[in-house]
């Protein structure tokens, strides 16, 4: 039991352990059961686990709630509107009002729907986001859960989203929902591939799969040294959280909501919260992987640095969301397989070769790497602009 | 370069995000006040205001204090709540005849009052079914004596359709603030129904009110 | 053994975010691909043509406001033109210029709505719609200043217009005309070079010129297919023969061209309005005072059409000498333009369906009448 975290599982465990040994064991237990040899370890274990899950759950919900307000305000500002401003200062209590509204709403399950799956789907949707929250490091010494294969874990867990969407879409017994679910099955699985390959570059350079290790390796943020990986990762992340320009799962104008067309009341609210949690999770991952996590000048604590960076990434996501239209289904697939996958592979190749040539412990060689990679990405974009023939192949007929 | 159009689009939206001149939204029907603007409204120093009335500051922080805002409308706005001058109305029912929907009902009875030019009629029923009215303004256009005018209200929802029928009493008691739609004489005065006072019946007509001698000059036959 | 598959049949509408009102498309999908389309309409049928037979010629003006509620002014103009032709009524010159001015303003407003909803259907949720509505609001303010209503204007009467413009109207009009080109530049920066928009709209839903003529499509859709046909030039009404303007045409006939033609038309409209302001007679009557309210044209029939924002809007009136028309038939551009919908859609994806239908810019109030 080393004290390597300010706040974490071990600290909590020790805290509870001490309390139990000092108070309960000495007085009450020995009085009731004088011959019982009492081991406070498992009680402390359960207590600390419960505390942590309680904290994570509430922090995640609060984060999602505040994010709904943030998103609505920022989107409104982009569109020249006010956004929610009725409840509380600057409309900050709007999420609470929304919650009350969703709770009091009738919970409709459509006729012929698979009731069990229909009910489970929101819960399945929610769990991955909550689990990922536990492993985002706020500071070098403060994280709730710590595992040395953080990235692998996060990828394994977020893959569950697809299953939840398919469950929701299939159980609704609605064709729009089914369309959305089928699209998500195709898209989310497709985008896992370039995303994982983009992160392979990060793992190569940092030599670690734990978040702390990656952040410590970023003397210079990886956005400078591996812009290709960053670009591919950001595109895949927007696709994973199904936001514009890849929001064809919901596709307001086509499907009228996609997989959550039939949901109402609190189930819909849970789906929405988990949907709003996805951008926070993805941008936190982006910050950890590419923007140096909690690194920054020391006058601000690390937890604030990481929050600031997350807000910045969220703002950029909202900015693109309010500006760019949606791509078509086949175009999204085309983008993943024809452009992002080769780019990610190219990134791995570049990083690997550069690592053999340069000494990556020195910052000058990292800067040189960065310059080479930025030149490559600009060259690729210029090369792509030669092929600006939109839809030439997809012209099926001319009426 | 590929992607340049996307960046240009981003530039446009961020311009709209930052520039206050691009922000163009009215708060309806009221505006929430933050503590600074509340202090400005009460014409006090902001710090003094915090010390003097902390409850108000708290309330405004909670978003509980709002300011009724004037919804700007033009004087010609054709709105609800017809303005009718009984002094000018002769009960000719031109408005009822011109109405495309036939929602105006007028019943007159003889009053046995002989005025100089003919008999004056009592107007017993003057019903306008606002629930079906489409505010085209044809009745106002038709009125030969400028007795009927459009109003300028617009938020008069009720719980029952029966409440939407305007009868003589409501018409009589309504504040006389006519819209200037199809009333150039009011427009010439620069009248604005949202801001200005009520207009008496003898000032809304397009005809000039004559004094006794002028009337005599007009009507008495000179040979 | 091959797997037996069946097409998915989906009812898009009558309540659907991108059907522009209450329109229903019964679509058969093979995966995401459209294999059959069956348009169903009539949900907004209010019997305007039949109602017109019981109204006097002046009262029908209020009905025409409700036809295409995004461009009431041009509806008024089309109807009033027909009545004037039927009753042989002349219009004062100032009224003619005012009519041209307001109908061009209406064209701007209507095309702005189109642009906003076009991007909405492509997936930008609300941003461009809000920008376009912000500018359209200024046009509607001008209408309110002019005739007291923003959408149901009822501004025109047989033989002229109801009221002259107040002095502040001209000032606000100048402000709007100074501000609009900047907005249009913004729109073009946002849309015209945007790679995603190009990928979604270029070469999508191509309507060849021959097919466009065969199915009697009019308006911006016809012009996007490359045919230079505009009733304002071909058969000038009101003061259009004194105006100098171009007819923008597209080259390809795809969704992108339909958008581009409309944006160019807004620029041309600004141009026309500026000429109007320059050459409008400073004073003069705005209504032919000989026209009575209960107009009784001699018995006969007449067809007259104008270029509304959506195409050729025509009124066919038959009079039997009474105060109401014996028959009033409306040739609405949206309805005729819908005829190309089915062949345009088949073979495209679901996302393209929404874009192609949006680019036709039909208005259900006009389709169902």
PDB file of C-alpha atoms in Angstrom, chain C residues 7-218:
ATOM      1  CA  UNK C   7     -37.829  -3.528 -49.624  1.00  0.00           C
ATOM      2  CA  UNK C   8     -38.401  -1.451 -46.512  1.00  0.00           C
ATOM      3  CA  UNK C   9     -41.351   0.859 -46.906  1.00  0.00           C
ATOM      4  CA  UNK C  10     -41.137   4.055 -44.909  1.00  0.00           C
ATOM      5  CA  UNK C  11     -43.681   6.817 -44.649  1.00  0.00           C
ATOM      6  CA  UNK C  12     -41.691  10.049 -44.694  1.00  0.00           C
ATOM      7  CA  UNK C  13     -44.263  12.410 -43.353  1.00  0.00           C
ATOM      8  CA  UNK C  14     -46.845  13.888 -43.018  1.00  0.00           C
ATOM      9  CA  UNK C  15     -45.034  14.946 -39.844  1.00  0.00           C
ATOM     10  CA  UNK C  16     -41.356  14.877 -40.658  1.00  0.00           C
ATOM     11  CA  UNK C  17     -38.648  17.504 -40.062  1.00  0.00           C
ATOM     12  CA  UNK C  18     -37.828  17.990 -43.713  1.00  0.00           C
ATOM     13  CA  UNK C  19     -41.056  17.727 -45.633  1.00  0.00           C
ATOM     14  CA  UNK C  20     -41.735  21.484 -45.687  1.00  0.00           C
ATOM     15  CA  UNK C  21     -45.169  21.228 -44.203  1.00  0.00           C
ATOM     16  CA  UNK C  22     -47.516  18.306 -44.370  1.00  0.00           C
ATOM     17  CA  UNK C  23     -46.315  16.186 -47.239  1.00  0.00           C
ATOM     18  CA  UNK C  24     -46.036  12.455 -47.289  1.00  0.00           C
ATOM     19  CA  UNK C  25     -43.609  10.382 -49.261  1.00  0.00           C
ATOM     20  CA  UNK C  26     -44.180   6.662 -49.280  1.00  0.00           C
ATOM     21  CA  UNK C  27     -40.673   5.462 -50.026  1.00  0.00           C
ATOM     22  CA  UNK C  28     -39.470   1.940 -50.681  1.00  0.00           C
ATOM     23  CA  UNK C  29     -35.878   1.485 -49.632  1.00  0.00           C
ATOM     24  CA  UNK C  30     -33.430  -1.190 -50.605  1.00  0.00           C
ATOM     25  CA  UNK C  31     -31.015  -0.665 -47.742  1.00  0.00           C
ATOM     26  CA  UNK C  32     -30.377   3.054 -48.005  1.00  0.00           C
ATOM     27  CA  UNK C  33     -31.259   3.212 -51.675  1.00  0.00           C
ATOM     28  CA  UNK C  34     -34.571   4.597 -52.867  1.00  0.00           C
ATOM     29  CA  UNK C  35     -36.287   2.206 -55.270  1.00  0.00           C
ATOM     30  CA  UNK C  36     -39.772   3.650 -55.392  1.00  0.00           C
ATOM     31  CA  UNK C  37     -41.460   6.859 -54.316  1.00  0.00           C
ATOM     32  CA  UNK C  38     -45.119   7.602 -53.996  1.00  0.00           C
ATOM     33  CA  UNK C  39     -45.898  11.215 -53.122  1.00  0.00           C
ATOM     34  CA  UNK C  40     -49.106  11.746 -51.176  1.00  0.00           C
ATOM     35  CA  UNK C  41     -50.460  15.238 -50.627  1.00  0.00           C
ATOM     36  CA  UNK C  42     -53.660  17.018 -49.825  1.00  0.00           C
ATOM     37  CA  UNK C  43     -53.188  17.359 -46.096  1.00  0.00           C
ATOM     38  CA  UNK C  44     -53.306  21.142 -46.301  1.00  0.00           C
ATOM     39  CA  UNK C  45     -56.191  21.390 -48.742  1.00  0.00           C
ATOM     40  CA  UNK C  46     -58.329  24.386 -47.869  1.00  0.00           C
ATOM     41  CA  UNK C  47     -60.369  24.673 -51.035  1.00  0.00           C
ATOM     42  CA  UNK C  48     -59.060  28.080 -52.040  1.00  0.00           C
ATOM     43  CA  UNK C  49     -60.311  27.763 -55.605  1.00  0.00           C
ATOM     44  CA  UNK C  50     -63.819  26.910 -54.523  1.00  0.00           C
ATOM     45  CA  UNK C  51     -63.851  29.577 -51.809  1.00  0.00           C
ATOM     46  CA  UNK C  52     -62.867  32.132 -54.420  1.00  0.00           C
ATOM     47  CA  UNK C  53     -66.129  31.515 -56.267  1.00  0.00           C
ATOM     48  CA  UNK C  54     -68.040  32.951 -53.320  1.00  0.00           C
ATOM     49  CA  UNK C  55     -65.869  35.995 -52.703  1.00  0.00           C
ATOM     50  CA  UNK C  56     -65.836  39.289 -54.508  1.00  0.00           C
ATOM     51  CA  UNK C  57     -62.846  40.081 -56.663  1.00  0.00           C
ATOM     52  CA  UNK C  58     -61.274  42.235 -53.975  1.00  0.00           C
ATOM     53  CA  UNK C  59     -61.892  39.805 -51.155  1.00  0.00           C
ATOM     54  CA  UNK C  60     -60.009  37.037 -52.965  1.00  0.00           C
ATOM     55  CA  UNK C  61     -56.790  39.009 -52.398  1.00  0.00           C
ATOM     56  CA  UNK C  62     -56.875  37.898 -48.767  1.00  0.00           C
ATOM     57  CA  UNK C  63     -57.148  34.265 -49.849  1.00  0.00           C
ATOM     58  CA  UNK C  64     -54.078  34.498 -52.048  1.00  0.00           C
ATOM     59  CA  UNK C  65     -51.956  35.485 -49.043  1.00  0.00           C
ATOM     60  CA  UNK C  66     -52.449  31.984 -47.735  1.00  0.00           C
ATOM     61  CA  UNK C  67     -51.412  30.147 -50.873  1.00  0.00           C
ATOM     62  CA  UNK C  68     -47.654  30.300 -50.654  1.00  0.00           C
ATOM     63  CA  UNK C  69     -47.211  31.799 -47.225  1.00  0.00           C
ATOM     64  CA  UNK C  70     -43.518  32.428 -47.822  1.00  0.00           C
ATOM     65  CA  UNK C  71     -44.219  34.813 -50.680  1.00  0.00           C
ATOM     66  CA  UNK C  72     -47.589  36.475 -50.178  1.00  0.00           C
ATOM     67  CA  UNK C  73     -46.721  39.607 -52.119  1.00  0.00           C
ATOM     68  CA  UNK C  74     -46.130  37.793 -55.385  1.00  0.00           C
ATOM     69  CA  UNK C  75     -49.330  35.805 -54.897  1.00  0.00           C
ATOM     70  CA  UNK C  76     -51.224  39.049 -54.494  1.00  0.00           C
ATOM     71  CA  UNK C  77     -49.539  40.427 -57.570  1.00  0.00           C
ATOM     72  CA  UNK C  78     -50.348  37.384 -59.701  1.00  0.00           C
ATOM     73  CA  UNK C  79     -54.018  37.494 -58.773  1.00  0.00           C
ATOM     74  CA  UNK C  80     -54.369  41.242 -59.134  1.00  0.00           C
ATOM     75  CA  UNK C  81     -52.695  41.088 -62.553  1.00  0.00           C
ATOM     76  CA  UNK C  82     -55.294  38.590 -63.710  1.00  0.00           C
ATOM     77  CA  UNK C  83     -58.187  40.690 -62.433  1.00  0.00           C
ATOM     78  CA  UNK C  84     -56.816  43.821 -64.063  1.00  0.00           C
ATOM     79  CA  UNK C  85     -56.544  41.984 -67.351  1.00  0.00           C
ATOM     80  CA  UNK C  86     -60.082  40.676 -66.967  1.00  0.00           C
ATOM     81  CA  UNK C  87     -61.663  43.997 -66.036  1.00  0.00           C
ATOM     82  CA  UNK C  88     -59.377  46.050 -68.248  1.00  0.00           C
ATOM     83  CA  UNK C  89     -58.152  48.315 -65.486  1.00  0.00           C
ATOM     84  CA  UNK C  90     -55.092  50.510 -65.727  1.00  0.00           C
ATOM     85  CA  UNK C  91     -52.598  50.896 -62.890  1.00  0.00           C
ATOM     86  CA  UNK C  92     -50.885  54.167 -61.925  1.00  0.00           C
ATOM     87  CA  UNK C  93     -47.170  54.225 -62.538  1.00  0.00           C
ATOM     88  CA  UNK C  94     -46.135  54.673 -58.921  1.00  0.00           C
ATOM     89  CA  UNK C  95     -48.211  51.662 -57.943  1.00  0.00           C
ATOM     90  CA  UNK C  96     -46.499  49.620 -60.654  1.00  0.00           C
ATOM     91  CA  UNK C  97     -43.089  50.490 -59.262  1.00  0.00           C
ATOM     92  CA  UNK C  98     -44.204  49.751 -55.715  1.00  0.00           C
ATOM     93  CA  UNK C  99     -45.478  46.374 -56.838  1.00  0.00           C
ATOM     94  CA  UNK C 100     -42.174  45.521 -58.498  1.00  0.00           C
ATOM     95  CA  UNK C 101     -40.322  46.657 -55.416  1.00  0.00           C
ATOM     96  CA  UNK C 102     -42.283  44.603 -52.933  1.00  0.00           C
ATOM     97  CA  UNK C 103     -42.316  41.511 -55.099  1.00  0.00           C
ATOM     98  CA  UNK C 104     -38.542  41.657 -55.402  1.00  0.00           C
ATOM     99  CA  UNK C 105     -38.269  42.084 -51.640  1.00  0.00           C
ATOM    100  CA  UNK C 106     -40.486  39.052 -51.296  1.00  0.00           C
ATOM    101  CA  UNK C 107     -38.257  37.123 -53.669  1.00  0.00           C
ATOM    102  CA  UNK C 108     -35.281  37.924 -51.454  1.00  0.00           C
ATOM    103  CA  UNK C 109     -37.145  36.772 -48.342  1.00  0.00           C
ATOM    104  CA  UNK C 110     -38.326  33.574 -49.984  1.00  0.00           C
ATOM    105  CA  UNK C 111     -34.906  32.660 -51.346  1.00  0.00           C
ATOM    106  CA  UNK C 112     -33.352  33.357 -47.950  1.00  0.00           C
ATOM    107  CA  UNK C 113     -35.727  30.842 -46.409  1.00  0.00           C
ATOM    108  CA  UNK C 114     -34.734  28.360 -49.082  1.00  0.00           C
ATOM    109  CA  UNK C 115     -31.031  28.801 -48.362  1.00  0.00           C
ATOM    110  CA  UNK C 116     -31.506  28.409 -44.640  1.00  0.00           C
ATOM    111  CA  UNK C 117     -33.554  25.259 -44.913  1.00  0.00           C
ATOM    112  CA  UNK C 118     -31.282  23.848 -47.595  1.00  0.00           C
ATOM    113  CA  UNK C 119     -28.393  23.813 -45.135  1.00  0.00           C
ATOM    114  CA  UNK C 120     -30.698  22.617 -42.377  1.00  0.00           C
ATOM    115  CA  UNK C 121     -31.486  19.585 -44.491  1.00  0.00           C
ATOM    116  CA  UNK C 122     -27.816  19.041 -45.186  1.00  0.00           C
ATOM    117  CA  UNK C 123     -27.306  18.829 -41.443  1.00  0.00           C
ATOM    118  CA  UNK C 124     -26.189  22.203 -40.104  1.00  0.00           C
ATOM    119  CA  UNK C 125     -28.618  22.395 -37.296  1.00  0.00           C
ATOM    120  CA  UNK C 126     -29.981  25.911 -37.260  1.00  0.00           C
ATOM    121  CA  UNK C 127     -26.940  28.087 -37.793  1.00  0.00           C
ATOM    122  CA  UNK C 128     -27.534  29.214 -41.327  1.00  0.00           C
ATOM    123  CA  UNK C 129     -31.270  29.120 -40.850  1.00  0.00           C
ATOM    124  CA  UNK C 130     -30.892  31.687 -38.096  1.00  0.00           C
ATOM    125  CA  UNK C 131     -28.642  33.921 -40.181  1.00  0.00           C
ATOM    126  CA  UNK C 132     -31.110  33.838 -43.051  1.00  0.00           C
ATOM    127  CA  UNK C 133     -34.102  34.430 -40.815  1.00  0.00           C
ATOM    128  CA  UNK C 134     -32.299  37.341 -39.194  1.00  0.00           C
ATOM    129  CA  UNK C 135     -32.081  39.087 -42.554  1.00  0.00           C
ATOM    130  CA  UNK C 136     -35.535  38.001 -43.642  1.00  0.00           C
ATOM    131  CA  UNK C 137     -36.839  39.659 -40.509  1.00  0.00           C
ATOM    132  CA  UNK C 138     -35.709  43.009 -41.889  1.00  0.00           C
ATOM    133  CA  UNK C 139     -37.716  42.420 -45.047  1.00  0.00           C
ATOM    134  CA  UNK C 140     -40.760  41.495 -42.983  1.00  0.00           C
ATOM    135  CA  UNK C 141     -40.299  44.646 -40.916  1.00  0.00           C
ATOM    136  CA  UNK C 142     -40.461  46.601 -44.123  1.00  0.00           C
ATOM    137  CA  UNK C 143     -43.702  44.855 -45.025  1.00  0.00           C
ATOM    138  CA  UNK C 144     -45.122  45.644 -41.615  1.00  0.00           C
ATOM    139  CA  UNK C 145     -44.223  49.265 -42.132  1.00  0.00           C
ATOM    140  CA  UNK C 146     -45.898  49.210 -45.505  1.00  0.00           C
ATOM    141  CA  UNK C 147     -49.103  47.319 -44.886  1.00  0.00           C
ATOM    142  CA  UNK C 148     -49.358  46.438 -41.213  1.00  0.00           C
ATOM    143  CA  UNK C 149     -48.748  42.708 -41.535  1.00  0.00           C
ATOM    144  CA  UNK C 150     -45.671  40.610 -41.915  1.00  0.00           C
ATOM    145  CA  UNK C 151     -46.861  37.533 -43.741  1.00  0.00           C
ATOM    146  CA  UNK C 152     -50.541  37.859 -44.595  1.00  0.00           C
ATOM    147  CA  UNK C 153     -49.988  41.164 -46.282  1.00  0.00           C
ATOM    148  CA  UNK C 154     -53.087  41.704 -48.508  1.00  0.00           C
ATOM    149  CA  UNK C 155     -51.210  44.657 -49.907  1.00  0.00           C
ATOM    150  CA  UNK C 156     -52.463  44.824 -53.471  1.00  0.00           C
ATOM    151  CA  UNK C 157     -55.871  45.646 -54.834  1.00  0.00           C
ATOM    152  CA  UNK C 158     -57.174  45.544 -58.377  1.00  0.00           C
ATOM    153  CA  UNK C 159     -56.011  48.851 -59.788  1.00  0.00           C
ATOM    154  CA  UNK C 160     -53.151  49.600 -57.445  1.00  0.00           C
ATOM    155  CA  UNK C 161     -51.917  49.066 -53.924  1.00  0.00           C
ATOM    156  CA  UNK C 162     -53.598  49.907 -50.627  1.00  0.00           C
ATOM    157  CA  UNK C 163     -51.242  52.406 -49.104  1.00  0.00           C
ATOM    158  CA  UNK C 164     -48.252  54.467 -50.023  1.00  0.00           C
ATOM    159  CA  UNK C 165     -44.937  53.808 -48.330  1.00  0.00           C
ATOM    160  CA  UNK C 166     -44.237  55.924 -45.248  1.00  0.00           C
ATOM    161  CA  UNK C 167     -41.081  58.062 -45.317  1.00  0.00           C
ATOM    162  CA  UNK C 168     -39.122  55.835 -42.923  1.00  0.00           C
ATOM    163  CA  UNK C 169     -39.712  52.900 -45.279  1.00  0.00           C
ATOM    164  CA  UNK C 170     -37.246  54.279 -47.807  1.00  0.00           C
ATOM    165  CA  UNK C 171     -34.620  54.858 -45.143  1.00  0.00           C
ATOM    166  CA  UNK C 172     -34.901  51.303 -43.798  1.00  0.00           C
ATOM    167  CA  UNK C 173     -34.907  49.936 -47.331  1.00  0.00           C
ATOM    168  CA  UNK C 174     -31.608  51.679 -47.990  1.00  0.00           C
ATOM    169  CA  UNK C 175     -30.173  50.222 -44.793  1.00  0.00           C
ATOM    170  CA  UNK C 176     -31.275  46.736 -45.797  1.00  0.00           C
ATOM    171  CA  UNK C 177     -29.843  47.071 -49.290  1.00  0.00           C
ATOM    172  CA  UNK C 178     -26.529  48.183 -47.842  1.00  0.00           C
ATOM    173  CA  UNK C 179     -26.456  45.276 -45.403  1.00  0.00           C
ATOM    174  CA  UNK C 180     -27.646  42.457 -47.648  1.00  0.00           C
ATOM    175  CA  UNK C 181     -24.595  42.031 -49.932  1.00  0.00           C
ATOM    176  CA  UNK C 182     -22.430  41.487 -46.889  1.00  0.00           C
ATOM    177  CA  UNK C 183     -24.722  38.708 -45.694  1.00  0.00           C
ATOM    178  CA  UNK C 184     -24.733  37.163 -49.141  1.00  0.00           C
ATOM    179  CA  UNK C 185     -20.938  37.136 -49.121  1.00  0.00           C
ATOM    180  CA  UNK C 186     -21.091  35.407 -45.762  1.00  0.00           C
ATOM    181  CA  UNK C 187     -23.514  32.828 -47.103  1.00  0.00           C
ATOM    182  CA  UNK C 188     -21.364  32.179 -50.117  1.00  0.00           C
ATOM    183  CA  UNK C 189     -18.270  31.843 -47.951  1.00  0.00           C
ATOM    184  CA  UNK C 190     -20.118  29.366 -45.805  1.00  0.00           C
ATOM    185  CA  UNK C 191     -21.676  27.290 -48.528  1.00  0.00           C
ATOM    186  CA  UNK C 192     -20.290  27.713 -51.991  1.00  0.00           C
ATOM    187  CA  UNK C 193     -16.741  26.480 -51.419  1.00  0.00           C
ATOM    188  CA  UNK C 194     -17.548  24.165 -48.536  1.00  0.00           C
ATOM    189  CA  UNK C 195     -16.233  20.743 -49.482  1.00  0.00           C
ATOM    190  CA  UNK C 196     -18.853  18.874 -47.515  1.00  0.00           C
ATOM    191  CA  UNK C 197     -21.668  20.823 -49.167  1.00  0.00           C
ATOM    192  CA  UNK C 198     -20.128  20.171 -52.555  1.00  0.00           C
ATOM    193  CA  UNK C 199     -19.796  16.490 -51.776  1.00  0.00           C
ATOM    194  CA  UNK C 200     -23.438  16.354 -50.750  1.00  0.00           C
ATOM    195  CA  UNK C 201     -24.978  18.411 -53.559  1.00  0.00           C
ATOM    196  CA  UNK C 202     -22.753  18.385 -56.652  1.00  0.00           C
ATOM    197  CA  UNK C 203     -24.040  16.007 -59.311  1.00  0.00           C
ATOM    198  CA  UNK C 204     -26.916  14.975 -57.083  1.00  0.00           C
ATOM    199  CA  UNK C 205     -30.401  14.906 -58.539  1.00  0.00           C
ATOM    200  CA  UNK C 206     -29.523  16.074 -62.028  1.00  0.00           C
ATOM    201  CA  UNK C 207     -32.445  17.334 -64.090  1.00  0.00           C
ATOM    202  CA  UNK C 208     -31.586  17.537 -67.760  1.00  0.00           C
ATOM    203  CA  UNK C 209     -32.868  20.574 -69.712  1.00  0.00           C
ATOM    204  CA  UNK C 210     -35.023  18.490 -72.031  1.00  0.00           C
ATOM    205  CA  UNK C 211     -36.735  16.698 -69.145  1.00  0.00           C
ATOM    206  CA  UNK C 212     -37.217  19.980 -67.348  1.00  0.00           C
ATOM    207  CA  UNK C 213     -39.056  21.425 -70.330  1.00  0.00           C
ATOM    208  CA  UNK C 214     -41.043  18.238 -70.880  1.00  0.00           C
ATOM    209  CA  UNK C 215     -42.360  18.234 -67.342  1.00  0.00           C
ATOM    210  CA  UNK C 216     -43.118  21.988 -67.527  1.00  0.00           C
ATOM    211  CA  UNK C 217     -40.919  22.827 -64.557  1.00  0.00           C
ATOM    212  CA  UNK C 218     -40.500  26.571 -64.039  1.00  0.00           C
TER     213      UNK C 218
END
